[in-house]
Amino acid sequence: MQTAVIRELFKQSDKHLGKSIRVHGWVRTVRVSKSFGFIELNDGTFFANLQVVFEENLDNFAEVARLVTGSAITVTGTLVESPGAKQPFELKAESIEVVGTCAPDYPLQKKRHTFEFLRTIAHLRPRTNTFAAVFRVRSLAAFAIHKFFQERNFVYVHTPVITGSDAEGAGEMFRVTTLDFDRTPRNEAGQVDFTRDFFGRETGLTVSGQLEAETYCQAFGRVYTFGPTFRAENSHTPRHAAEFWMIEPEIAFADLQDDMRLAEDMMKYVIGYVLDNAPEEMDFFNKFVDKSLLARLANVLQSDFGHVTYTEAIDILKNAPEKFEYPVEWGADLQTEHERYLAEKHMQKPVFVTDYPKQIKAFYMRLNDDQKTVAAMDLLVPGVGEIIGGSQREERLAYLEQRMAELGLSHEDYWWYLDLRKYGGTKHAGFGLGFERLIMYLTGMGNIRDVISFPRTPKNAEF
Amino acid sequence: MQTAVIRELFKQSDKHLGKSIRVHGWVRTVRVSKSFGFIELNDGTFFANLQVVFEENLDNFAEVARLVTGSAITVTGTLVESPGAKQPFELKAESIEVVGTCAPDYPLQKKRHTFEFLRTIAHLRPRTNTFAAVFRVRSLAAFAIHKFFQERNFVYVHTPVITGSDAEGAGEMFRVTTLDFDRTPRNEAGQVDFTRDFFGRETGLTVSGQLEAETYCQAFGRVYTFGPTFRAENSHTPRHAAEFWMIEPEIAFADLQDDMRLAEDMMKYVIGYVLDNAPEEMDFFNKFVDKSLLARLANVLQSDFGHVTYTEAIDILKNAPEKFEYPVEWGADLQTEHERYLAEKHMQKPVFVTDYPKQIKAFYMRLNDDQKTVAAMDLLVPGVGEIIGGSQREERLAYLEQRMAELGLSHEDYWWYLDLRKYGGTKHAGFGLGFERLIMYLTGMGNIRDVISFPRTPKNAEF
């Protein structure tokens, strides 16, 4: 007899109707009358439940009738058309084996739970509709990203997580060490002797794989990373986590325009893929999480992303009929409220802001001819704000060295990065996409803690 | 005019022959006579070089004639059939723009370099044939793994990298901290006060995402992880790194047999995908790295993997006509020499060794009815040894609690893991595949340092 998953039954019911099949799954609800009952069964492969019908001819009718939410069962039976209007078919049970019982203190009883409560049982929350949908979309979006880049001849690079370098020159990094706080080795001057640490030097968790990705870009022409990155920032916002995943493509023989085209193509591809492959989940979000979600995503697929320079953006904000908490001034970084105004109210679609003042951007960004701004771009999207940050990189050795000197960055720490400008350097560009922010954008979920399986934030590393 | 990548020219030359195109790339070699010259051009998208022909009618003939290995150029010209026998077509240049010159101290001159030397210039080594091939295969294999699982309805889960728990109960973990060695907060008893560390507790880098993956498995039925894992082991072997990537699928309603079937299917799928998508690279490895590679992989695709129990394996080893350095004794772990003998000499193909003594395996593995062994499996492959380790998990709460008590593992640290056995627990199983070992197996490369972009090993975290 064939074991089937519930997704298959829904997607190809014709193939299974009238056939005897076996299905495993977890009980969502049971309704029982004297001589028969219904089980809503979910096996995790599909958003909807399979209706199982059982009758008193079942050997263990009494046991099955007492099943509670959360129990694991194996059902053997025939898939038949359903007389009810609510579902197209149902599984008429010939036998039901109780595989795993569920203790009465099971926290996921059939009632609404707050997202805050569900974070305290992050090991169980993927069993709920909302989180099943979030984490299926997350999985599909991750695959869509790989598919997008692989189809375009990009090489996937695993850049290191443990690093001796600080890519941004200003990141707040976690230390990685095997030294003991109680018996810390010291040198003659009394300082901690990191030559005796595991790697023989100070190391931390990476804030970005970009610099390493650039080295591979200059070999393969087109590369991308997709891995975890870290910030030891004491941020308590709904958009910041200490550990998150980032995608960082890097393209050679390319400028900022190519970079933005790539970002726009990628965003549209991922949105399209998720809408095609998780229509049930996306409908659910649209109904219960964010009623404008599907309209907004459809709008993104159909429209060209906006483009404004930072200088234009400052003008727009200064003339905006809004009061902002933070002042708007050329030279200051845009705050979330500014970013959201630009994307949500002014443009009403995703918008690239380009050519930021060099003072507020990283050392590796390419200096524009005005000598004041750099070839940077941020992609702002309605509902989330900044989702992508990128730039054309400074490929001119003299300019790069000058900028590093201004910022006090040492040649010694970046010798290999500078080498790229000495040996067949090319124009090149890239960007970083915060994967969790993408998932928030795709699902309408408002808190980053609800789109990461086990979020890490200040004072929280449970599970 | 169309910009083309070299892969496209080789894969679909018909489409481009006779057309005017633009190609970017890096010079591998230049040969010049008085009035014309040849450039071997590589753009990183394809293993083979494109031959570019230029003649003295070029505006900058003298500049081009002086180009050195490693320079970046943009060529415009017509793709024509080649009179030479060595290549099917060549690009007749109408213009060549020098995009990036290459300094004379470029370390990658046209001569053989040792792998040891190339490790010291890990930022440049992907520009060599060997490492271009290794890292393209690595990228393709990563995608093949995602494709395999996604096609089978598995959900990809990002389990946390920073963790408060030690999955194996015995791993050597890196500490992750923001505390200062010089001003370490102490409690009244003089101990380090980790409640004042970033996460409010002691945290380290994960050694496995399995326990967290199990929580998602009990929601989605089939899940997999693919992420970095860490060991703070002072190992100096060619097979160990401090940071490596691991794939950990986990399947519900499944036993050890299902687990081994999944592992075998996955291995064959990945091998097939890489052979199909990187034939040039695989031919190269077969010629220059391991002359038996293609025959061995073909053999794997065609044969069923072997199966022996640990107890049978001990008998085989005891009767082997070999002297082993480490003694063979029931109850002791198999050493690499034993594993390689079993796979390479005895079975001459990949072999699963199952049902190990419980003492040498992790606490979560399911106890067999003999009360002495557990439902574990290791997959051993010729040339590498252990590449996969997996097991059916102990789903019976009482057994799991007893084993944890024997090993002194606290209920408090694992409350959420135990919950899975209380709330609709099912038979389930999974395994971990060391991604770098897979790449070694696929390429014939002998040192893990040569299949990771920037390897992390004791005393080494350069780049």
mmCIF file of C-alpha atoms in Angstrom, chain A residues 9-343:
data_model
loop_
_atom_site.group_PDB
_atom_site.id
_atom_site.type_symbol
_atom_site.label_atom_id
_atom_site.label_comp_id
_atom_site.label_asym_id
_atom_site.label_seq_id
_atom_site.Cartn_x
_atom_site.Cartn_y
_atom_site.Cartn_z
ATOM 1 C CA LEU A 9 -3.493 14.346 -2.044
ATOM 2 C CA PHE A 10 -4.500 17.958 -2.474
ATOM 3 C CA LYS A 11 -2.319 18.645 -5.494
ATOM 4 C CA GLN A 12 -3.072 15.399 -7.324
ATOM 5 C CA SER A 13 -6.281 14.106 -5.808
ATOM 6 C CA ASP A 14 -7.352 12.430 -9.074
ATOM 7 C CA LYS A 15 -4.440 10.045 -8.785
ATOM 8 C CA HIS A 16 -5.523 8.888 -5.349
ATOM 9 C CA LEU A 17 -9.335 8.981 -5.364
ATOM 10 C CA GLY A 18 -10.770 5.524 -4.840
ATOM 11 C CA LYS A 19 -7.392 4.121 -3.852
ATOM 12 C CA SER A 20 -6.362 2.589 -0.581
ATOM 13 C CA ILE A 21 -3.628 4.664 1.012
ATOM 14 C CA ARG A 22 -1.740 5.222 4.262
ATOM 15 C CA VAL A 23 -1.262 8.679 5.762
ATOM 16 C CA HIS A 24 0.722 9.759 8.832
ATOM 17 C CA GLY A 25 -0.006 12.983 10.676
ATOM 18 C CA TRP A 26 -0.980 14.923 13.743
ATOM 19 C CA VAL A 27 -4.520 15.459 14.980
ATOM 20 C CA ARG A 28 -5.657 19.073 14.856
ATOM 21 C CA THR A 29 -9.246 18.427 16.048
ATOM 22 C CA VAL A 30 -11.602 15.520 16.604
ATOM 23 C CA ARG A 31 -15.406 15.651 16.449
ATOM 24 C CA VAL A 32 -17.243 12.539 17.513
ATOM 25 C CA SER A 33 -20.850 11.490 17.552
ATOM 26 C CA LYS A 34 -22.116 8.134 18.797
ATOM 27 C CA SER A 35 -21.244 6.030 15.791
ATOM 28 C CA PHE A 36 -18.754 8.021 13.766
ATOM 29 C CA GLY A 37 -16.316 10.887 13.925
ATOM 30 C CA PHE A 38 -14.123 13.312 11.989
ATOM 31 C CA ILE A 39 -10.444 14.058 12.460
ATOM 32 C CA GLU A 40 -8.743 17.076 10.980
ATOM 33 C CA LEU A 41 -5.305 15.681 10.192
ATOM 34 C CA ASN A 42 -2.172 17.630 9.314
ATOM 35 C CA ASP A 43 1.160 16.100 8.341
ATOM 36 C CA GLY A 44 3.122 19.308 7.905
ATOM 37 C CA THR A 45 3.475 19.013 4.140
ATOM 38 C CA PHE A 46 0.415 21.120 3.333
ATOM 39 C CA PHE A 47 -1.330 24.080 4.870
ATOM 40 C CA ALA A 48 -4.817 22.563 4.829
ATOM 41 C CA ASN A 49 -5.906 19.567 6.891
ATOM 42 C CA LEU A 50 -7.095 16.261 5.529
ATOM 43 C CA GLN A 51 -10.522 15.231 6.809
ATOM 44 C CA VAL A 52 -10.500 11.687 8.102
ATOM 45 C CA VAL A 53 -13.833 9.946 8.699
ATOM 46 C CA PHE A 54 -14.045 6.990 11.042
ATOM 47 C CA GLU A 55 -16.937 4.801 12.073
ATOM 48 C CA GLU A 56 -17.719 2.459 14.907
ATOM 49 C CA ASN A 57 -16.570 -0.579 12.946
ATOM 50 C CA LEU A 58 -13.048 0.569 13.816
ATOM 51 C CA ASP A 59 -11.380 -1.926 16.192
ATOM 52 C CA ASN A 60 -10.235 0.843 18.471
ATOM 53 C CA PHE A 61 -13.174 3.214 18.005
ATOM 54 C CA ALA A 62 -13.217 4.184 21.675
ATOM 55 C CA GLU A 63 -9.499 4.959 21.703
ATOM 56 C CA VAL A 64 -9.733 7.043 18.540
ATOM 57 C CA ALA A 65 -12.807 8.867 19.804
ATOM 58 C CA ARG A 66 -10.798 9.998 22.821
ATOM 59 C CA LEU A 67 -7.849 11.326 20.768
ATOM 60 C CA VAL A 68 -6.824 14.853 21.665
ATOM 61 C CA THR A 69 -5.260 17.677 19.701
ATOM 62 C CA GLY A 70 -1.597 17.029 19.030
ATOM 63 C CA SER A 71 -1.705 13.230 18.924
ATOM 64 C CA ALA A 72 0.208 11.435 16.181
ATOM 65 C CA ILE A 73 -1.630 8.777 14.179
ATOM 66 C CA THR A 74 -1.310 6.591 11.109
ATOM 67 C CA VAL A 75 -4.473 6.171 9.087
ATOM 68 C CA THR A 76 -5.144 3.511 6.470
ATOM 69 C CA GLY A 77 -8.194 3.966 4.306
ATOM 70 C CA THR A 78 -9.706 4.967 0.999
ATOM 71 C CA LEU A 79 -9.727 8.476 -0.400
ATOM 72 C CA VAL A 80 -13.310 9.280 -1.427
ATOM 73 C CA GLU A 81 -15.181 12.315 -2.650
ATOM 74 C CA SER A 82 -16.659 14.185 0.232
ATOM 75 C CA PRO A 83 -20.353 14.739 0.622
ATOM 76 C CA GLY A 84 -19.585 17.891 2.630
ATOM 77 C CA ALA A 85 -19.082 21.186 0.869
ATOM 78 C CA LYS A 86 -16.086 22.255 2.911
ATOM 79 C CA GLN A 87 -13.611 19.833 1.378
ATOM 80 C CA PRO A 88 -13.396 18.085 -1.979
ATOM 81 C CA PHE A 89 -12.468 14.681 -0.562
ATOM 82 C CA GLU A 90 -11.948 12.818 2.673
ATOM 83 C CA LEU A 91 -10.145 9.743 3.873
ATOM 84 C CA LYS A 92 -12.494 6.952 4.960
ATOM 85 C CA ALA A 93 -10.521 5.168 7.652
ATOM 86 C CA GLU A 94 -10.194 1.408 7.762
ATOM 87 C CA SER A 95 -7.684 1.491 10.589
ATOM 88 C CA ILE A 96 -6.185 4.188 12.776
ATOM 89 C CA GLU A 97 -3.047 3.487 14.739
ATOM 90 C CA VAL A 98 -2.246 5.803 17.613
ATOM 91 C CA VAL A 99 1.466 6.436 17.192
ATOM 92 C CA GLY A 100 2.047 9.073 19.847
ATOM 93 C CA THR A 101 -0.320 10.322 22.489
ATOM 94 C CA CYS A 102 -0.406 13.914 23.622
ATOM 95 C CA ALA A 103 -0.242 14.896 27.286
ATOM 96 C CA PRO A 104 -3.190 16.919 28.641
ATOM 97 C CA ASP A 105 -1.003 19.943 29.406
ATOM 98 C CA TYR A 106 -0.278 20.437 25.675
ATOM 99 C CA PRO A 107 -0.059 24.212 25.323
ATOM 100 C CA LEU A 108 -1.443 24.390 21.782
ATOM 101 C CA GLN A 109 -5.113 23.891 22.525
ATOM 102 C CA LYS A 110 -7.607 25.119 19.988
ATOM 103 C CA LYS A 111 -7.693 28.796 20.852
ATOM 104 C CA ARG A 112 -5.838 31.930 19.873
ATOM 105 C CA HIS A 113 -2.405 32.440 21.360
ATOM 106 C CA THR A 114 -0.441 35.655 21.280
ATOM 107 C CA PHE A 115 2.779 35.731 19.297
ATOM 108 C CA GLU A 116 4.515 36.732 22.550
ATOM 109 C CA PHE A 117 3.331 33.560 24.274
ATOM 110 C CA LEU A 118 4.246 31.412 21.279
ATOM 111 C CA ARG A 119 7.835 32.735 21.409
ATOM 112 C CA THR A 120 8.171 31.052 24.811
ATOM 113 C CA ILE A 121 7.327 27.718 23.152
ATOM 114 C CA ALA A 122 9.324 28.241 19.962
ATOM 115 C CA HIS A 123 9.845 24.473 19.778
ATOM 116 C CA LEU A 124 6.077 23.943 19.334
ATOM 117 C CA ARG A 125 4.935 27.046 17.464
ATOM 118 C CA PRO A 126 5.617 25.680 13.934
ATOM 119 C CA ARG A 127 2.628 23.414 14.646
ATOM 120 C CA THR A 128 0.307 26.425 14.466
ATOM 121 C CA ASN A 129 -1.153 27.738 11.209
ATOM 122 C CA THR A 130 0.678 31.043 11.350
ATOM 123 C CA PHE A 131 4.128 29.670 12.030
ATOM 124 C CA ALA A 132 3.724 26.688 9.719
ATOM 125 C CA ALA A 133 3.013 29.253 7.006
ATOM 126 C CA VAL A 134 5.903 31.537 7.996
ATOM 127 C CA PHE A 135 8.493 28.791 8.022
ATOM 128 C CA ARG A 136 7.311 27.151 4.825
ATOM 129 C CA VAL A 137 7.531 30.528 3.086
ATOM 130 C CA ARG A 138 10.985 30.998 4.597
ATOM 131 C CA SER A 139 12.121 27.652 3.209
ATOM 132 C CA LEU A 140 10.678 28.377 -0.236
ATOM 133 C CA ALA A 141 12.165 31.866 -0.341
ATOM 134 C CA ALA A 142 15.603 30.465 0.546
ATOM 135 C CA PHE A 143 15.342 27.986 -2.290
ATOM 136 C CA ALA A 144 14.097 30.645 -4.694
ATOM 137 C CA ILE A 145 17.196 32.700 -3.952
ATOM 138 C CA HIS A 146 19.508 29.794 -4.682
ATOM 139 C CA LYS A 147 17.565 28.979 -7.848
ATOM 140 C CA PHE A 148 17.675 32.576 -9.060
ATOM 141 C CA PHE A 149 21.436 32.848 -8.725
ATOM 142 C CA GLN A 150 22.279 29.340 -9.921
ATOM 143 C CA GLU A 151 20.208 29.852 -13.081
ATOM 144 C CA ARG A 152 22.317 32.934 -13.772
ATOM 145 C CA ASN A 153 25.707 31.200 -13.421
ATOM 146 C CA PHE A 154 26.484 32.611 -9.981
ATOM 147 C CA VAL A 155 28.763 30.537 -7.766
ATOM 148 C CA TYR A 156 27.603 30.054 -4.172
ATOM 149 C CA VAL A 157 30.437 30.795 -1.739
ATOM 150 C CA HIS A 158 30.509 29.892 1.945
ATOM 151 C CA THR A 159 32.431 32.761 3.478
ATOM 152 C CA PRO A 160 33.785 32.218 6.999
ATOM 153 C CA VAL A 161 31.650 32.794 10.089
ATOM 154 C CA ILE A 162 34.628 33.081 12.423
ATOM 155 C CA THR A 163 36.803 35.932 11.325
ATOM 156 C CA GLY A 164 39.764 38.006 12.380
ATOM 157 C CA SER A 165 38.591 40.938 10.287
ATOM 158 C CA ASP A 166 35.754 43.387 10.783
ATOM 159 C CA ALA A 167 34.233 43.850 7.328
ATOM 160 C CA GLU A 168 32.479 47.128 8.029
ATOM 161 C CA GLY A 169 35.291 48.660 9.986
ATOM 162 C CA ALA A 170 32.709 49.570 12.592
ATOM 163 C CA GLY A 171 30.644 46.506 13.452
ATOM 164 C CA GLU A 172 29.898 45.444 16.981
ATOM 165 C CA MET A 173 31.227 41.933 17.055
ATOM 166 C CA PHE A 174 30.833 38.923 19.300
ATOM 167 C CA ARG A 175 34.111 37.494 20.491
ATOM 168 C CA VAL A 176 34.822 33.815 19.717
ATOM 169 C CA THR A 177 37.304 32.285 22.109
ATOM 170 C CA THR A 178 38.427 29.201 23.969
ATOM 171 C CA LEU A 179 40.335 31.204 26.595
ATOM 172 C CA ASP A 180 39.249 30.856 30.188
ATOM 173 C CA PHE A 181 38.038 33.921 32.105
ATOM 174 C CA ASP A 182 39.575 32.536 35.275
ATOM 175 C CA ARG A 183 42.974 31.628 33.899
ATOM 176 C CA THR A 184 43.446 34.107 31.090
ATOM 177 C CA PRO A 185 46.943 33.943 29.598
ATOM 178 C CA ARG A 186 48.756 37.295 29.822
ATOM 179 C CA ASN A 187 51.863 38.659 28.172
ATOM 180 C CA GLU A 188 54.643 40.492 30.014
ATOM 181 C CA ALA A 189 52.751 43.778 29.788
ATOM 182 C CA GLY A 190 49.806 42.146 31.510
ATOM 183 C CA GLN A 191 47.572 42.175 28.441
ATOM 184 C CA VAL A 192 45.516 39.187 27.362
ATOM 185 C CA ASP A 193 47.737 36.987 25.214
ATOM 186 C CA PHE A 194 45.536 36.142 22.244
ATOM 187 C CA THR A 195 48.370 34.273 20.545
ATOM 188 C CA ARG A 196 47.375 31.527 22.964
ATOM 189 C CA ASP A 197 43.720 31.596 21.917
ATOM 190 C CA PHE A 198 42.443 28.841 19.597
ATOM 191 C CA PHE A 199 43.214 30.699 16.388
ATOM 192 C CA GLY A 200 46.329 32.447 17.709
ATOM 193 C CA ARG A 201 44.633 35.851 17.402
ATOM 194 C CA GLU A 202 41.495 37.739 18.350
ATOM 195 C CA THR A 203 38.496 36.420 16.472
ATOM 196 C CA GLY A 204 34.822 37.264 16.278
ATOM 197 C CA LEU A 205 31.621 36.387 14.461
ATOM 198 C CA THR A 206 31.351 37.882 10.994
ATOM 199 C CA VAL A 207 29.149 40.920 10.341
ATOM 200 C CA SER A 208 29.326 40.400 6.573
ATOM 201 C CA GLY A 209 30.915 38.046 4.070
ATOM 202 C CA GLN A 210 31.288 40.775 1.485
ATOM 203 C CA LEU A 211 35.036 41.303 1.528
ATOM 204 C CA GLU A 212 35.683 37.578 1.180
ATOM 205 C CA ALA A 213 32.964 37.337 -1.471
ATOM 206 C CA GLU A 214 34.759 40.028 -3.476
ATOM 207 C CA THR A 215 37.827 37.802 -3.676
ATOM 208 C CA TYR A 216 35.742 35.022 -5.240
ATOM 209 C CA CYS A 217 33.925 37.495 -7.481
ATOM 210 C CA GLN A 218 37.247 38.426 -9.063
ATOM 211 C CA ALA A 219 37.709 34.751 -9.948
ATOM 212 C CA PHE A 220 34.205 33.606 -10.914
ATOM 213 C CA GLY A 221 32.728 36.896 -12.137
ATOM 214 C CA ARG A 222 29.451 36.351 -10.301
ATOM 215 C CA VAL A 223 29.123 34.934 -6.811
ATOM 216 C CA TYR A 224 26.727 35.029 -3.889
ATOM 217 C CA THR A 225 26.847 34.149 -0.237
ATOM 218 C CA PHE A 226 23.937 32.967 1.875
ATOM 219 C CA GLY A 227 24.845 32.454 5.489
ATOM 220 C CA PRO A 228 24.442 33.658 9.058
ATOM 221 C CA THR A 229 25.796 37.016 10.185
ATOM 222 C CA PHE A 230 25.913 38.636 13.595
ATOM 223 C CA ARG A 231 25.632 41.962 15.406
ATOM 224 C CA ALA A 232 26.399 42.364 19.096
ATOM 225 C CA GLU A 233 24.118 45.393 19.254
ATOM 226 C CA ASN A 234 21.932 45.964 22.241
ATOM 227 C CA SER A 235 18.937 46.646 19.976
ATOM 228 C CA HIS A 236 15.441 45.901 21.183
ATOM 229 C CA THR A 237 13.496 46.764 18.041
ATOM 230 C CA PRO A 238 11.123 44.475 16.130
ATOM 231 C CA ARG A 239 13.576 44.566 13.197
ATOM 232 C CA HIS A 240 16.896 43.642 14.830
ATOM 233 C CA ALA A 241 18.304 40.288 15.892
ATOM 234 C CA ALA A 242 21.803 39.375 17.019
ATOM 235 C CA GLU A 243 21.919 36.455 14.573
ATOM 236 C CA PHE A 244 20.348 36.641 11.139
ATOM 237 C CA TRP A 245 20.914 35.310 7.610
ATOM 238 C CA MET A 246 22.145 37.423 4.787
ATOM 239 C CA ILE A 247 22.488 37.021 1.029
ATOM 240 C CA GLU A 248 25.386 38.893 -0.555
ATOM 241 C CA PRO A 249 25.797 38.722 -4.331
ATOM 242 C CA GLU A 250 28.831 40.305 -5.940
ATOM 243 C CA ILE A 251 29.254 40.912 -9.672
ATOM 244 C CA ALA A 252 32.388 41.809 -11.659
ATOM 245 C CA PHE A 253 32.520 44.091 -14.680
ATOM 246 C CA ALA A 254 29.455 45.787 -13.240
ATOM 247 C CA ASP A 255 28.412 49.155 -11.881
ATOM 248 C CA LEU A 256 25.698 50.466 -9.580
ATOM 249 C CA GLN A 257 23.056 50.308 -12.331
ATOM 250 C CA ASP A 258 23.774 46.618 -12.924
ATOM 251 C CA ASP A 259 23.629 46.090 -9.178
ATOM 252 C CA MET A 260 20.165 47.640 -8.853
ATOM 253 C CA ARG A 261 18.881 45.695 -11.864
ATOM 254 C CA LEU A 262 20.078 42.501 -10.222
ATOM 255 C CA ALA A 263 18.421 43.403 -6.911
ATOM 256 C CA GLU A 264 15.116 44.231 -8.594
ATOM 257 C CA ASP A 265 15.148 41.047 -10.675
ATOM 258 C CA MET A 266 15.945 38.973 -7.603
ATOM 259 C CA MET A 267 13.180 40.516 -5.502
ATOM 260 C CA LYS A 268 10.589 39.943 -8.219
ATOM 261 C CA TYR A 269 11.771 36.400 -8.789
ATOM 262 C CA VAL A 270 11.492 35.479 -5.114
ATOM 263 C CA ILE A 271 8.065 37.080 -4.738
ATOM 264 C CA GLY A 272 6.823 35.260 -7.840
ATOM 265 C CA TYR A 273 8.229 31.954 -6.659
ATOM 266 C CA VAL A 274 6.611 32.185 -3.237
ATOM 267 C CA LEU A 275 3.236 33.229 -4.681
ATOM 268 C CA ASP A 276 3.377 30.271 -7.084
ATOM 269 C CA ASN A 277 4.506 27.698 -4.557
ATOM 270 C CA ALA A 278 2.711 28.729 -1.373
ATOM 271 C CA PRO A 279 -0.632 30.173 -2.507
ATOM 272 C CA GLU A 280 -2.483 28.753 0.506
ATOM 273 C CA GLU A 281 -0.004 30.266 2.961
ATOM 274 C CA MET A 282 -0.034 33.634 1.188
ATOM 275 C CA ASP A 283 -3.835 33.712 1.240
ATOM 276 C CA PHE A 284 -3.695 33.018 4.947
ATOM 277 C CA PHE A 285 -1.331 35.939 5.584
ATOM 278 C CA ASN A 286 -3.526 38.167 3.482
ATOM 279 C CA LYS A 287 -6.575 37.216 5.526
ATOM 280 C CA PHE A 288 -5.161 37.144 9.017
ATOM 281 C CA VAL A 289 -1.902 39.082 9.164
ATOM 282 C CA ASP A 290 -1.905 41.910 6.612
ATOM 283 C CA LYS A 291 -4.964 42.493 4.446
ATOM 284 C CA SER A 292 -3.038 44.535 1.877
ATOM 285 C CA LEU A 293 -0.276 41.959 1.410
ATOM 286 C CA LEU A 294 -1.264 40.333 -1.878
ATOM 287 C CA ALA A 295 -2.237 43.624 -3.493
ATOM 288 C CA ARG A 296 1.109 45.107 -2.460
ATOM 289 C CA LEU A 297 3.145 42.179 -3.779
ATOM 290 C CA ALA A 298 1.193 42.114 -7.036
ATOM 291 C CA ASN A 299 1.893 45.820 -7.401
ATOM 292 C CA VAL A 300 5.616 45.195 -6.903
ATOM 293 C CA LEU A 301 5.663 42.491 -9.573
ATOM 294 C CA GLN A 302 4.025 44.820 -12.079
ATOM 295 C CA SER A 303 5.844 48.078 -11.427
ATOM 296 C CA ASP A 304 9.384 49.250 -11.918
ATOM 297 C CA PHE A 305 11.118 50.089 -8.674
ATOM 298 C CA GLY A 306 11.607 53.788 -7.988
ATOM 299 C CA HIS A 307 14.958 55.558 -8.014
ATOM 300 C CA VAL A 308 15.945 58.719 -6.148
ATOM 301 C CA THR A 309 19.291 60.038 -5.089
ATOM 302 C CA TYR A 310 19.914 60.642 -1.414
ATOM 303 C CA THR A 311 20.042 64.380 -2.158
ATOM 304 C CA GLU A 312 16.618 64.211 -3.848
ATOM 305 C CA ALA A 313 15.305 62.140 -0.956
ATOM 306 C CA ILE A 314 16.381 64.811 1.520
ATOM 307 C CA ASP A 315 14.439 67.404 -0.495
ATOM 308 C CA ILE A 316 11.363 65.178 -0.601
ATOM 309 C CA LEU A 317 11.513 64.654 3.149
ATOM 310 C CA LYS A 318 12.043 68.358 3.864
ATOM 311 C CA ASN A 319 8.960 69.175 1.835
ATOM 312 C CA ALA A 320 6.899 66.318 3.241
ATOM 313 C CA PRO A 321 3.605 67.138 4.963
ATOM 314 C CA GLU A 322 4.733 65.012 7.930
ATOM 315 C CA LYS A 323 6.411 65.703 11.214
ATOM 316 C CA PHE A 324 9.399 63.427 11.730
ATOM 317 C CA GLU A 325 10.886 62.615 15.097
ATOM 318 C CA TYR A 326 14.429 62.780 13.735
ATOM 319 C CA PRO A 327 15.599 65.899 11.875
ATOM 320 C CA VAL A 328 16.139 65.725 8.119
ATOM 321 C CA GLU A 329 19.512 67.153 7.171
ATOM 322 C CA TRP A 330 21.873 66.489 4.280
ATOM 323 C CA GLY A 331 24.678 64.381 5.704
ATOM 324 C CA ALA A 332 22.637 62.578 8.326
ATOM 325 C CA ASP A 333 21.591 58.957 7.926
ATOM 326 C CA LEU A 334 17.965 58.233 7.039
ATOM 327 C CA GLN A 335 15.923 56.882 9.938
ATOM 328 C CA THR A 336 13.292 54.168 9.633
ATOM 329 C CA GLU A 337 10.513 56.776 9.699
ATOM 330 C CA HIS A 338 12.132 58.556 6.748
ATOM 331 C CA GLU A 339 12.654 55.340 4.828
ATOM 332 C CA ARG A 340 9.073 54.276 5.350
ATOM 333 C CA TYR A 341 7.732 57.672 4.302
ATOM 334 C CA LEU A 342 9.693 57.488 1.065
ATOM 335 C CA ALA A 343 8.598 53.944 0.199
#
